Amino acid sequence: MVFQNKTDEIIKNIGKVIVGREKTIAYLMAAALAQGHVLIEDVPGTGKTKLARAFAASIDAEYSRIQFTPDLLPSDVTGLNIYNRKMDEFELRKGPVFTNILLADEINRATPRTQAGLLECMEERQVTIDGECYTLEFPFMVIATQNPLETSGTFPLPEAQLDRFMMKLSMGLPNREEELSIIERFMKDDPIKELRAVITKEELLLLRDALKDIYVHPVIEEYMVDIILGTRNQEKIVMGVSTRGTLALLRAVKAYAAIQGRAYVIPDDIKELAVPVLAHRLVLSYGYQKGKAAQELMMEIVGKISVPAEQFWGKV
Amino acid sequence: MKNMINSGKAYRLIVTSVTVIIAVQIIMLFILPGAERNDMVTAIIFSMFFTMGYYITGIRGKIILSFLLGFSILTPIILYGNEAAIEFLKSFFYWVSVSGEWIVEYVRWYEIIIMIFISFLCCIFALLLNRYRLAQWSIGGGLLLYLLFNLLKENEVQQSIVSFILFYLILCYVEYIQGRKSEEKADERDKIDGIDKVDEANEERKENVGKRSVVWLLPFLLLYLLVLLLLPANQERYEWKYVRKLYEQIKTIATAFTHKWGSMFNGQEEFRVHFSGFSDSAEVGGDIRVNSTDVMIISANYGLNTNLYLIGGIFDTFNGKEWERTDIRPQEDYYADFVELMYAIDRNNESGKKSSRTDYVRTANITIRYQDINTYHMFIPLKTFSLGIDKKKYSYRSEGGELLFAEVQGYHTEYLSNYMQMNIDHPDFYEMMIAESEYRYGQGEEEEQKILNNLNDMYRKESYIKVTEELLKQRAAEIQIIYGDTKEPDELIQKYLENITGGYENDIDKLKAIENELKQYEYTTNPGVIPRDREFMEYFLLESREGYCTYFATAFVLLARYEGIPARYVQGFCVPVESGSLSHIQVTSDMAHAWPEAYIEGVGWIPFEPTPAYDELRYTPWKTQKQLEEQNAKVHYELNEEMAKKEEIITKEAEIPTEAGSSNKKKSGLIWGIAGLFLLCVILTILTTHLFLKYRYRNLGNKEKLLDIIKINFILLSDLGYKMNMGQTLAEFYLNICDSEELSGLKLAFLTEFEEIRYGNKVIDNDIIKTAENEKKELFRILKGKYWWKYIIRLRMIY
């Protein structure tokens, strides 16, 4: 219950800034608790950065932001050793990656080299500068954004790197009412300035540890595996979800169940999270890679797999 | 899984009881051969209680059992005192070992002790059954063998034993089938359940899954048993007509096949039966082998009631070793012969002896169908007057007395013969023959002419010759030449013949005398070969005095000719006709036979039977009208068989509509009966399943209880039209159905409860069960309003 209260508080807090995106916020929250990174993909101006900032502001944690450009170097992300003439030694100047929540804006604009530098940090949760390793503290979460429309001068993330994001979310455009309420909220000032942190790093750590107690019934495990296997051996899919994807899904659904205030995972969680967690991991065959094909395909696969419940029909 | 074990136990109990009942019945049969039905029933009930006690109460039951056992043995001892007890035991021993020695006042106790003994055996038996599945199967096999053995032995088995054995076998079989199916299902379920299980418990569960299904079937099996027990058993022995027919069919096909192929390889050879009877050449002498193949089938269409002599080959010349045919007269001799006889009878009747024609002859109609035989010959009985044969298919000619096909005939050759059976052994017939043998053709007056014309009108078909006095006269002369011709016998034979026929005046008496003389001889199928230097007649008549039909027939023909009477040697088949098996008579090759026929001018060809073994076959007289009139009317009916049969046919035809009416009534009764039985079955199902479910439900744990309710709720929802799809989760299902109007009164809390229980590990308390039960009631109420028939079907789940 404590768990739900806390997460609800965060979600409500973020809701002050972002209108009508409760699901997305909840997914983001789940990713944060499950120690995953999130890629938000949407057209510009839908509030991707706003969401990341609001989320960072809700947690009493360090926050930094990198605007990715083609000339950005890996050392601009990780930091580098600088020779200090006074001390006559090399001194580490930490890059923006040494933080709790890192907003990587327009990640597909950087060169693959820089992208790779960041992605190593994401996966290993450590930074290597001049052969020396620096571990990143908990929480460490990358929220990357990218624009699916403008493709000229971009370096699309390779599949191997997409795989490192736990979820790929999209914001979507608000409807009429939402648009109106946004106008109202931003009438006077940016509400993000008024946001206060509602949870400390320590509390977040506790919540994370509490996830271990979330019960996953064996049939749920089987259901998950069935879905994963369903993405492999598919005509339209060149490469299905990897084992990393399986583990990501497991962690995500546990966190999501906790956010819903449950101590156990139900098939609904999996059905819901299958698209944000798994869809971006699919490598589609040539001819199918357009628009939201991956999401639709994922939904289709999930719809085909029978939900584990007692098969009561027609039998007494 | 407690419930499953319970049902398994219930099943065990029933199987064991059934087995025990069978055992008791069989044991009783051996130990108490004179036991009455009541004793049996007592024993059965007794042993059933014992086994039940054994099962239901476990160790306590065993204690009670041993107590009862001891008590029953000790009671008589206490009752009759010490000395009497010893005496009693002694007498009991005698009673068991020697059936004669027993004391009446103790008998009741003997029986009780025996019953207890049986019950004790049954307990051990039941224990075995319960422990080892193999025991159950081997007992089933044994019982089946027992039934089969009795079936083959045609022993009488009590109906109850048969019923119980069948019941037991069905039980075993059902268990086996259900067990196999449910094992698969159980495996699947394990997958879904995913709960850690102890292997042992799992095994046990699998064992019991099959039995549970059997428990469901039990009311019907018991009903079946009841029907088996109550149905009146057929008092007559089951004849396996269908099986026999099938066997015959297969045999026919098989022989037809081999016959076809056989004739292809062997060429079209004339059929040969070496045994005395029929072959192309008629050799006399040598040993014979008797073998039996199916030669023809005769269907008695009408009137057949005497033994049938089928004439195949007719021979006129004996060369000292074998018979030959030189007679090639082309007329239809059989028809002329028939008319000759009828002429004689009618003449005889006309001349004052007013007796019925049926005293002498009766019509019969037979169909002859060839089987495993290849022959030119057409076999017909003597005095055949018309033939029914497909002339397009078969062409035949008459030669001498014989009828010959143009080609060798075999399988499926079929023709029909109308002929007159002769009451040849009857004194009246004999008298008639003697009287008419004096008649000479050519002296006929107007009256005789009229009789002959009548006969011709009555029997002649277009193709037949018209029989006139001239023709008969000519024929008699021809026969005299062809069949009367013989060498002079030597002196010894002459003397021998004089000895026999010396005292008799007319030909028929002489022939009878010869026949009677030959009958004194020895009949054997192994007479040995006639020595080369010996004449057949001399050797057979005077020395060996033994042989088979060929010997006797040859001897008779030759002796008759010595007496100046024309005679012929006839080969064919002698077919015994039993009054019971008239429809199909199988002619086998060992029925082949040879016999003599003598020509009496004025009467025609008359058969004789000098072969000793065949005497009774030839001479089976029937009673004349006069004799019958003296007897009662019942036999009179038999005499007027022809009329009666016609009447029967007519009445049968008339009866057909009424029969249909009554059968309609019967049918409707049957339909009602079946419908009633069906209804009974339905009610029984609902009742028993209801009781069973209720009983099971009460003994369930909380979780199982809730699952049970939820399961039923799901079924009710699907009955109402809200069915969960395969890809749907519980929450989605809930969202789908919570909007509908008829369910608006319900919270459907069980869905969410179920979710928690299914995927989480929530503790179930009584409140949850109560709310679920209430919701179940509500759902039932809705269902009752919406689909009453579904409500009735689901009635069993209300508890």
XYZ file of N, CA, C and O in Angstrom, chain A residues 215-220 222-223 262-268 271 302-316, chain B residues 189 191-194 693 707 710-711 714-715 718 723-724 726-732 754-756 758-761 794 796-797:
248
model
N 4.813 -11.372 -6.533
C 4.716 -12.799 -6.862
C 4.358 -12.983 -8.337
O 3.444 -12.358 -8.866
N 5.141 -13.848 -8.969
C 4.828 -14.195 -10.362
C 4.488 -15.677 -10.407
O 5.332 -16.528 -10.162
N 3.247 -15.951 -10.698
C 2.763 -17.330 -10.764
C 3.408 -18.044 -11.953
O 3.634 -17.421 -12.996
N 3.708 -19.331 -11.794
C 4.338 -20.048 -12.917
C 3.564 -19.953 -14.226
O 4.172 -19.904 -15.303
N 2.265 -19.914 -14.135
C 1.509 -19.828 -15.405
C 1.742 -18.487 -16.065
O 1.731 -18.376 -17.294
N 1.980 -17.444 -15.236
C 2.277 -16.127 -15.793
C 3.619 -16.172 -16.502
O 3.783 -15.637 -17.606
N 4.886 -18.719 -17.844
C 4.692 -19.440 -19.096
C 4.019 -18.565 -20.144
O 4.366 -18.614 -21.326
N 3.104 -17.778 -19.666
C 2.404 -16.873 -20.579
C 3.390 -15.908 -21.222
O 3.370 -15.681 -22.441
N -0.744 -4.083 -6.614
C -0.921 -5.528 -6.483
C 0.383 -6.169 -6.046
O 1.460 -5.684 -6.365
N 0.263 -7.283 -5.360
C 1.468 -7.995 -4.940
C 1.738 -9.164 -5.868
O 2.563 -10.012 -5.581
N 1.027 -9.218 -6.932
C 1.196 -10.316 -7.889
C 0.938 -9.790 -9.286
O 0.266 -8.791 -9.479
N 1.478 -10.524 -10.235
C 1.352 -10.099 -11.624
C 0.143 -10.792 -12.241
O -0.089 -11.977 -11.993
N -0.620 -10.055 -12.999
C -1.730 -10.688 -13.712
C -1.487 -10.590 -15.216
O -0.670 -9.761 -15.664
N -2.159 -11.401 -15.973
C -1.918 -11.388 -17.424
C -2.172 -10.030 -18.055
O -1.555 -9.685 -19.066
N -3.050 -9.263 -17.444
C -3.321 -7.931 -17.998
C -2.072 -7.076 -18.046
O -1.852 -6.309 -18.990
N -0.083 -8.134 -20.994
C -0.711 -7.705 -22.237
C -0.462 -6.231 -22.487
O -0.218 -5.786 -23.605
N 0.132 -10.949 -29.272
C -0.403 -11.093 -27.916
C -1.850 -11.576 -27.953
O -2.262 -12.420 -27.167
N -2.602 -11.055 -28.919
C -4.003 -11.457 -29.022
C -4.185 -12.925 -29.332
O -5.200 -13.520 -29.013
N -3.178 -13.507 -29.969
C -3.314 -14.907 -30.375
C -3.016 -15.872 -29.232
O -3.435 -17.025 -29.272
N -2.267 -15.397 -28.278
C -1.839 -16.334 -27.226
C -2.877 -16.378 -26.120
O -3.344 -15.354 -25.635
N -3.246 -17.622 -25.756
C -4.334 -17.767 -24.793
C -3.875 -17.374 -23.403
O -2.778 -17.711 -22.967
N -4.764 -16.658 -22.754
C -4.469 -16.180 -21.408
C -4.582 -17.350 -20.442
O -5.527 -18.123 -20.523
N -3.659 -17.494 -19.557
C -3.778 -18.611 -18.614
C -4.890 -18.342 -17.614
O -4.804 -17.428 -16.821
N -5.951 -19.146 -17.750
C -7.020 -19.105 -16.758
C -7.522 -20.524 -16.691
O -7.182 -21.347 -17.535
N -8.334 -20.829 -15.732
C -8.889 -22.172 -15.655
C -9.764 -22.374 -16.881
O -10.583 -21.523 -17.204
N -9.584 -23.500 -17.581
C -10.422 -23.712 -18.764
C -11.735 -24.344 -18.313
O -11.913 -25.540 -18.305
N -12.642 -23.481 -17.960
C -13.874 -23.978 -17.363
C -14.930 -24.331 -18.384
O -15.873 -25.020 -18.104
N -14.782 -23.804 -19.541
C -15.899 -23.874 -20.491
C -16.287 -25.293 -20.806
O -15.464 -26.115 -21.142
N -17.564 -25.522 -20.692
C -18.132 -26.796 -21.129
C -17.735 -27.992 -20.304
O -18.062 -29.107 -20.647
N -17.031 -27.767 -19.231
C -16.632 -28.940 -18.428
C -17.079 -28.750 -16.994
O -16.977 -27.665 -16.438
N -17.556 -29.845 -16.440
C -17.957 -29.766 -15.034
C -17.126 -30.753 -14.247
O -17.045 -31.903 -14.620
N -3.299 -30.594 -17.344
C -3.703 -29.772 -16.215
C -2.497 -29.437 -15.327
O -2.364 -28.338 -14.836
N 0.410 -28.997 -16.247
C 1.140 -27.928 -16.907
C 0.550 -26.572 -16.509
O 1.263 -25.645 -16.172
N -0.766 -26.506 -16.593
C -1.420 -25.239 -16.334
C -1.320 -24.886 -14.852
O -0.998 -23.759 -14.489
N -1.563 -25.840 -14.025
C -1.532 -25.587 -12.579
C -0.189 -25.055 -12.128
O -0.104 -24.056 -11.445
N 0.824 -25.749 -12.568
C 2.157 -25.293 -12.260
C 2.493 -25.300 -10.787
O 3.497 -24.753 -10.362
N -21.776 -34.204 -6.666
C -21.128 -32.899 -6.598
C -21.298 -32.288 -5.221
O -20.366 -31.705 -4.658
N -12.899 -22.356 -6.117
C -12.665 -22.677 -7.523
C -13.888 -23.340 -8.134
O -14.265 -23.048 -9.267
N -16.526 -20.730 -8.665
C -16.156 -19.854 -9.769
C -16.339 -20.563 -11.098
O -16.832 -20.006 -12.072
N -15.957 -21.830 -11.068
C -16.110 -22.640 -12.274
C -17.571 -22.653 -12.715
O -17.891 -22.399 -13.881
N -18.658 -19.358 -14.043
C -18.201 -19.182 -15.418
C -19.111 -19.902 -16.385
O -19.480 -19.371 -17.431
N -19.480 -21.127 -16.002
C -20.355 -21.911 -16.887
C -21.693 -21.214 -17.037
O -22.239 -21.112 -18.145
N -21.380 -18.316 -19.323
C -21.309 -18.711 -20.726
C -22.671 -19.179 -21.212
O -23.014 -19.000 -22.381
N -19.230 -15.367 -22.896
C -18.177 -16.361 -22.894
C -16.836 -15.667 -23.015
O -16.671 -14.723 -23.784
N -15.915 -16.169 -22.245
C -14.586 -15.583 -22.263
C -13.849 -16.086 -23.490
O -13.852 -17.281 -23.779
N -10.463 -16.715 -25.913
C -9.196 -17.343 -25.575
C -8.147 -16.316 -25.175
O -7.441 -16.480 -24.203
N -8.055 -15.212 -25.922
C -7.006 -14.245 -25.633
C -7.378 -13.223 -24.562
O -6.614 -12.310 -24.286
N -8.575 -13.439 -23.991
C -9.055 -12.444 -23.045
C -8.523 -12.701 -21.639
O -8.445 -13.835 -21.202
N -8.210 -11.600 -20.943
C -7.866 -11.773 -19.539
C -9.119 -11.558 -18.722
O -10.139 -11.100 -19.230
N -9.027 -11.905 -17.451
C -10.201 -11.815 -16.584
C -10.709 -10.384 -16.503
O -11.906 -10.127 -16.548
N -9.759 -9.423 -16.415
C -10.167 -8.031 -16.280
C -10.869 -7.563 -17.542
O -11.881 -6.861 -17.494
N -10.341 -7.970 -18.664
C -10.964 -7.593 -19.926
C -12.368 -8.179 -20.024
O -13.301 -7.533 -20.485
N -11.154 -14.181 -8.087
C -10.528 -15.298 -8.767
C -9.167 -14.908 -9.304
O -8.211 -15.672 -9.240
N -9.087 -13.674 -9.801
C -7.819 -13.201 -10.331
C -6.724 -13.285 -9.271
O -5.646 -13.794 -9.501
N -7.112 -12.796 -8.104
C -6.120 -12.803 -7.020
C -5.721 -14.205 -6.638
O -4.564 -14.494 -6.367
N -6.048 -16.867 -8.444
C -5.423 -17.606 -9.532
C -3.957 -17.238 -9.676
O -3.100 -18.096 -9.815
N -3.662 -15.932 -9.657
C -2.296 -15.509 -9.960
C -1.520 -15.092 -8.726
O -0.311 -15.060 -8.727
N -2.241 -14.701 -7.713
C -1.540 -14.287 -6.510
C -1.530 -15.410 -5.508
O -1.708 -16.556 -5.849
N -1.339 -15.083 -4.271
C -1.436 -16.114 -3.263
C -2.248 -15.605 -2.086
O -1.771 -15.482 -0.978
N -28.435 -27.375 -15.842
C -27.465 -26.979 -14.813
C -27.965 -27.209 -13.388
O -27.272 -26.867 -12.438
N -28.143 -29.579 -11.584
C -27.313 -30.435 -10.739
C -26.260 -29.635 -9.971
O -25.701 -30.107 -9.002
N -25.988 -28.414 -10.440
C -24.909 -27.650 -9.811
C -25.395 -26.762 -8.683
O -24.606 -26.020 -8.105
